[in-house]
Structure formats: structure tokens, C-alpha cells
Amino acid sequence: MRYLSLPDAVVGLPLRAVCVLLLALSASGCAKEETPRRVTGGDAERGLHLVRQYQCGACHAIPGVPGAGGDAGPSLAHTGRLGYIAGRIPNQPANLVRWLQDPPALKPDTAMPSLGVSEEEARHMAAYLYTLR
Ligand code: HEC
């Protein structure tokens, strides 16, 4: 046992390093795809469908949504890496979900109206918007 422990440690070290590296790589690979769904509890594909249905594109330019070229609101092209929603609300999943349901509740003087979006719908749309980076 005593003789085995030294080579074990020597061989085990690089192996462990490789494992950690592989884990890190696969984790970051997963994170890219899974993060929007995980953080908002929504489904990006359904979100895209809802964004079309609610005609968000009447006021927003949205890449990936044909005809979405409105300019009453900002482009949603980079919502996934936006620091603040509407210039002042920290862009965290819970805030984006609330924003989509009722913007004036978070920013009374905003020009974005409440569109009657349910919480579930907002989660799906937020999941989609977070894929836009
Ligand atoms: C009647 C026009 C209008 C419609 C319809 C509309 N928005 Fe907006 N939206 C705005 C305006 C104006 C702002 C800027 C608000 C502010 O800064 O106070 C905004 C802001 C936003 C923001 C924050 C963007 C940023 O850069 O800060 C998001 C996200 C957003 N809207 C998503 C949506 C989604 C999703 C829909 C459809 C469910 C939608 N909007 C429908 C007008 C609209």
C-alpha cells in the first residue's frame, strides 16, 4: 500500500487535471444553451413564438423576428447582455420577467405599456430574450 500511494498520486494528478478541464469545458458548453431556460424557468422557443404573437416587433427591432423593426422602443438585439432594463432596472431574470408583465409597475413613466402578459408567458419570452447577445 505504501509503495502504491506515491505513483498513484503522481499519475492521478494530471488525470485529475484533465478531468477538471473536461468538466469545465462541458459545463460552459451546457451553460451557453441551458442558462436562459434555467434562470427564467421558460422555454426560449415558446418565447420566440410569444414575442411574435404579442407583436413586440411593432415597437422593437428584434433580430430573428421577420418584420420586427419598430423604433418606438430600443432594439432588443442584445437583451442578453444588457446591464439595465429601461436604463435603470438591473437586468436580472426576475426583473425582466416582471418588466414584461407590467413595465409601468417597475418604471411608472415608461412608454412601454402593459400588454397583459402572464408570468408564464413572460418567463418564456425572457428565456428567448436572453439568447439575444
Ligand atoms: C407600444 C410599444 C411597445 C411594445 C408593444 C412593446 N414595447 Fe418593449 N419597450 C417599449 C419602450 C418605449 C421601451 C423603453 C422603455 C423605457 O426605457 O422606459 C421598451 C423597453 C423594453 C425592454 C427593455 C430594453 C432596454 O434596452 O432597456 C424590453 C426587454 C422590452 N421592451 C421587451 C418587450 C417585449 C418582449 C415586448 C412584447 C411582449 C414589448 N417590449 C412590447 C415599447 C414597447
mmCIF file of C-alpha atoms and ligand atoms in Angstrom:
data_model
loop_
_atom_site.group_PDB
_atom_site.id
_atom_site.type_symbol
_atom_site.label_atom_id
_atom_site.label_comp_id
_atom_site.label_asym_id
_atom_site.label_seq_id
_atom_site.Cartn_x
_atom_site.Cartn_y
_atom_site.Cartn_z
ATOM 1 C CA MET A 1 0.000 0.000 0.000
ATOM 2 C CA ARG A 2 2.774 2.367 0.938
ATOM 3 C CA TYR A 3 4.533 1.784 -2.372
ATOM 4 C CA LEU A 4 1.392 2.281 -4.370
ATOM 5 C CA SER A 5 0.420 5.568 -2.900
ATOM 6 C CA LEU A 6 3.261 7.597 -4.402
ATOM 7 C CA PRO A 7 2.866 6.574 -8.081
ATOM 8 C CA ASP A 8 -0.884 6.804 -7.603
ATOM 9 C CA ALA A 9 -0.560 10.389 -6.608
ATOM 10 C CA VAL A 10 1.821 11.152 -9.477
ATOM 11 C CA VAL A 11 -0.379 9.504 -12.114
ATOM 12 C CA GLY A 12 -3.574 10.743 -10.523
ATOM 13 C CA LEU A 13 -2.620 14.380 -10.601
ATOM 14 C CA PRO A 14 -2.527 15.003 -14.357
ATOM 15 C CA LEU A 15 -5.544 12.758 -14.811
ATOM 16 C CA ARG A 16 -7.473 14.796 -12.316
ATOM 17 C CA ALA A 17 -6.367 17.977 -14.053
ATOM 18 C CA VAL A 18 -7.682 16.635 -17.370
ATOM 19 C CA CYS A 19 -10.972 15.699 -15.731
ATOM 20 C CA VAL A 20 -11.384 19.113 -14.193
ATOM 21 C CA LEU A 21 -10.630 20.709 -17.556
ATOM 22 C CA LEU A 22 -13.142 18.497 -19.361
ATOM 23 C CA LEU A 23 -15.757 19.187 -16.721
ATOM 24 C CA ALA A 24 -15.174 22.910 -17.005
ATOM 25 C CA LEU A 25 -15.415 22.765 -20.789
ATOM 26 C CA SER A 26 -18.585 20.709 -20.852
ATOM 27 C CA ALA A 27 -20.130 22.810 -18.105
ATOM 28 C CA SER A 28 -19.525 26.026 -20.001
ATOM 29 C CA GLY A 29 -20.825 24.373 -23.161
ATOM 30 C CA CYS A 30 -24.020 23.443 -21.366
ATOM 31 C CA ALA A 31 -24.284 26.825 -19.720
ATOM 32 C CA LYS A 32 -24.488 28.552 -23.073
ATOM 33 C CA GLU A 33 -27.589 26.654 -24.080
ATOM 34 C CA GLU A 34 -29.177 25.971 -20.761
ATOM 35 C CA THR A 35 -28.754 29.251 -18.932
ATOM 36 C CA PRO A 36 -31.764 31.116 -20.348
ATOM 37 C CA ARG A 37 -34.079 28.225 -19.608
ATOM 38 C CA ARG A 38 -32.613 27.616 -16.180
ATOM 39 C CA VAL A 39 -32.647 31.177 -14.948
ATOM 40 C CA THR A 40 -36.115 32.115 -16.157
ATOM 41 C CA GLY A 41 -37.842 28.722 -15.975
ATOM 42 C CA GLY A 42 -39.061 29.396 -19.504
ATOM 43 C CA ASP A 43 -38.585 27.912 -22.929
ATOM 44 C CA ALA A 44 -36.845 30.105 -25.492
ATOM 45 C CA GLU A 45 -38.666 28.580 -28.454
ATOM 46 C CA ARG A 46 -42.062 29.239 -26.940
ATOM 47 C CA GLY A 47 -40.778 32.678 -26.028
ATOM 48 C CA LEU A 48 -39.961 33.472 -29.639
ATOM 49 C CA HIS A 49 -43.448 32.362 -30.624
ATOM 50 C CA LEU A 50 -44.980 34.625 -27.962
ATOM 51 C CA VAL A 51 -42.822 37.588 -28.960
ATOM 52 C CA ARG A 52 -44.299 37.223 -32.457
ATOM 53 C CA GLN A 53 -47.804 36.768 -31.123
ATOM 54 C CA TYR A 54 -47.648 39.879 -28.918
ATOM 55 C CA GLN A 55 -46.153 41.846 -31.816
ATOM 56 C CA CYS A 56 -43.332 43.234 -29.730
ATOM 57 C CA GLY A 57 -41.749 43.967 -33.103
ATOM 58 C CA ALA A 58 -44.209 46.818 -33.634
ATOM 59 C CA CYS A 59 -42.063 48.810 -31.201
ATOM 60 C CA HIS A 60 -38.780 46.906 -31.168
ATOM 61 C CA ALA A 61 -36.237 45.744 -33.668
ATOM 62 C CA ILE A 62 -35.689 42.047 -32.892
ATOM 63 C CA PRO A 63 -33.183 40.001 -34.878
ATOM 64 C CA GLY A 64 -34.672 36.671 -35.860
ATOM 65 C CA VAL A 65 -38.209 38.014 -35.969
ATOM 66 C CA PRO A 66 -39.110 38.959 -39.533
ATOM 67 C CA GLY A 67 -40.824 42.309 -39.745
ATOM 68 C CA ALA A 68 -39.820 43.294 -36.212
ATOM 69 C CA GLY A 69 -38.400 46.704 -36.966
ATOM 70 C CA GLY A 70 -40.293 49.093 -34.715
ATOM 71 C CA ASP A 71 -38.400 52.041 -33.347
ATOM 72 C CA ALA A 72 -40.677 53.267 -30.557
ATOM 73 C CA GLY A 73 -38.526 51.199 -28.175
ATOM 74 C CA PRO A 74 -34.864 50.175 -28.180
ATOM 75 C CA SER A 75 -33.605 47.261 -30.262
ATOM 76 C CA LEU A 76 -33.743 44.001 -28.323
ATOM 77 C CA ALA A 77 -30.693 42.665 -30.173
ATOM 78 C CA HIS A 78 -28.548 42.485 -27.036
ATOM 79 C CA THR A 79 -31.014 41.999 -24.214
ATOM 80 C CA GLY A 80 -28.922 39.046 -23.019
ATOM 81 C CA ARG A 81 -26.019 41.259 -22.100
ATOM 82 C CA LEU A 82 -27.839 44.402 -21.179
ATOM 83 C CA GLY A 83 -26.786 45.848 -17.809
ATOM 84 C CA TYR A 84 -30.036 47.638 -17.085
ATOM 85 C CA ILE A 85 -33.574 47.240 -18.365
ATOM 86 C CA ALA A 86 -35.010 50.570 -19.464
ATOM 87 C CA GLY A 87 -31.852 52.271 -18.303
ATOM 88 C CA ARG A 88 -32.320 51.719 -14.586
ATOM 89 C CA ILE A 89 -33.599 48.260 -13.611
ATOM 90 C CA PRO A 90 -30.803 45.714 -13.075
ATOM 91 C CA ASN A 91 -31.125 43.125 -15.828
ATOM 92 C CA GLN A 92 -31.761 40.053 -13.697
ATOM 93 C CA PRO A 93 -34.148 37.280 -14.754
ATOM 94 C CA ALA A 94 -36.764 38.066 -12.104
ATOM 95 C CA ASN A 95 -36.752 41.728 -13.099
ATOM 96 C CA LEU A 96 -37.037 41.006 -16.803
ATOM 97 C CA VAL A 97 -39.962 38.656 -16.147
ATOM 98 C CA ARG A 98 -41.687 41.371 -14.100
ATOM 99 C CA TRP A 99 -40.882 44.007 -16.682
ATOM 100 C CA LEU A 100 -42.523 42.018 -19.477
ATOM 101 C CA GLN A 101 -45.656 41.576 -17.389
ATOM 102 C CA ASP A 102 -46.048 45.167 -16.272
ATOM 103 C CA PRO A 103 -43.399 47.745 -17.244
ATOM 104 C CA PRO A 104 -45.094 50.740 -15.534
ATOM 105 C CA ALA A 105 -45.028 48.831 -12.226
ATOM 106 C CA LEU A 106 -41.224 48.996 -12.355
ATOM 107 C CA LYS A 107 -40.907 52.365 -14.076
ATOM 108 C CA PRO A 108 -44.053 54.472 -13.842
ATOM 109 C CA ASP A 109 -43.030 56.956 -16.536
ATOM 110 C CA THR A 110 -42.102 54.332 -19.133
ATOM 111 C CA ALA A 111 -43.560 54.404 -22.629
ATOM 112 C CA MET A 112 -43.785 50.614 -22.782
ATOM 113 C CA PRO A 113 -47.344 49.628 -21.970
ATOM 114 C CA SER A 114 -48.588 46.649 -20.024
ATOM 115 C CA LEU A 115 -49.684 44.109 -22.627
ATOM 116 C CA GLY A 116 -51.467 41.599 -20.423
ATOM 117 C CA VAL A 117 -48.573 39.133 -20.469
ATOM 118 C CA SER A 118 -48.891 36.334 -17.893
ATOM 119 C CA GLU A 119 -45.999 35.296 -15.674
ATOM 120 C CA GLU A 120 -45.571 32.036 -17.568
ATOM 121 C CA GLU A 121 -45.525 33.835 -20.900
ATOM 122 C CA ALA A 122 -43.052 36.358 -19.528
ATOM 123 C CA ARG A 123 -40.733 33.529 -18.451
ATOM 124 C CA HIS A 124 -40.751 32.052 -21.937
ATOM 125 C CA MET A 125 -40.137 35.424 -23.547
ATOM 126 C CA ALA A 126 -37.351 36.246 -21.090
ATOM 127 C CA ALA A 127 -35.726 32.890 -21.905
ATOM 128 C CA TYR A 128 -35.819 33.856 -25.564
ATOM 129 C CA LEU A 129 -34.589 37.415 -24.982
ATOM 130 C CA TYR A 130 -31.618 36.097 -23.008
ATOM 131 C CA THR A 131 -30.477 34.180 -26.081
ATOM 132 C CA LEU A 132 -30.020 37.561 -27.824
ATOM 133 C CA ARG A 133 -26.473 38.578 -27.046
HETATM 134 C C1 HEC B 1 -46.083 50.252 -27.694
HETATM 135 C C2 HEC B 1 -44.679 49.952 -27.896
HETATM 136 C C3 HEC B 1 -44.082 48.767 -27.213
HETATM 137 C C4 HEC B 1 -44.490 47.452 -27.280
HETATM 138 C C5 HEC B 1 -45.695 46.863 -27.979
HETATM 139 C C6 HEC B 1 -43.502 46.690 -26.542
HETATM 140 N N1 HEC B 1 -42.531 47.501 -26.043
HETATM 141 FE FE1 HEC B 1 -40.894 46.946 -25.030
HETATM 142 N N2 HEC B 1 -40.347 48.874 -24.803
HETATM 143 C C7 HEC B 1 -41.010 49.945 -25.356
HETATM 144 C C8 HEC B 1 -40.337 51.176 -24.962
HETATM 145 C C9 HEC B 1 -40.733 52.582 -25.343
HETATM 146 C C10 HEC B 1 -39.251 50.778 -24.162
HETATM 147 C C11 HEC B 1 -38.241 51.678 -23.446
HETATM 148 C C12 HEC B 1 -38.757 51.785 -22.040
HETATM 149 C C13 HEC B 1 -38.004 52.755 -21.162
HETATM 150 O O1 HEC B 1 -36.800 52.942 -21.359
HETATM 151 O O2 HEC B 1 -38.655 53.272 -20.257
HETATM 152 C C14 HEC B 1 -39.286 49.325 -24.090
HETATM 153 C C15 HEC B 1 -38.365 48.551 -23.404
HETATM 154 C C16 HEC B 1 -38.297 47.172 -23.469
HETATM 155 C C17 HEC B 1 -37.241 46.386 -22.930
HETATM 156 C C18 HEC B 1 -36.000 46.922 -22.231
HETATM 157 C C19 HEC B 1 -34.982 47.189 -23.329
HETATM 158 C C20 HEC B 1 -33.839 48.072 -22.960
HETATM 159 O O3 HEC B 1 -32.908 48.174 -23.778
HETATM 160 O O4 HEC B 1 -33.842 48.654 -21.880
HETATM 161 C C21 HEC B 1 -37.510 45.073 -23.199
HETATM 162 C C22 HEC B 1 -36.677 43.863 -22.847
HETATM 163 C C23 HEC B 1 -38.763 45.059 -23.910
HETATM 164 N N3 HEC B 1 -39.211 46.348 -24.050
HETATM 165 C C24 HEC B 1 -39.375 43.919 -24.364
HETATM 166 C C25 HEC B 1 -40.614 43.910 -24.984
HETATM 167 C C26 HEC B 1 -41.319 42.712 -25.343
HETATM 168 C C27 HEC B 1 -40.797 41.295 -25.170
HETATM 169 C C28 HEC B 1 -42.498 43.094 -25.889
HETATM 170 C C29 HEC B 1 -43.637 42.228 -26.335
HETATM 171 C C30 HEC B 1 -44.232 41.423 -25.301
HETATM 172 C C31 HEC B 1 -42.511 44.549 -25.878
HETATM 173 N N4 HEC B 1 -41.364 45.006 -25.328
HETATM 174 C C32 HEC B 1 -43.541 45.309 -26.397
HETATM 175 C C33 HEC B 1 -42.114 49.912 -26.142
HETATM 176 C C34 HEC B 1 -42.848 48.780 -26.432
#
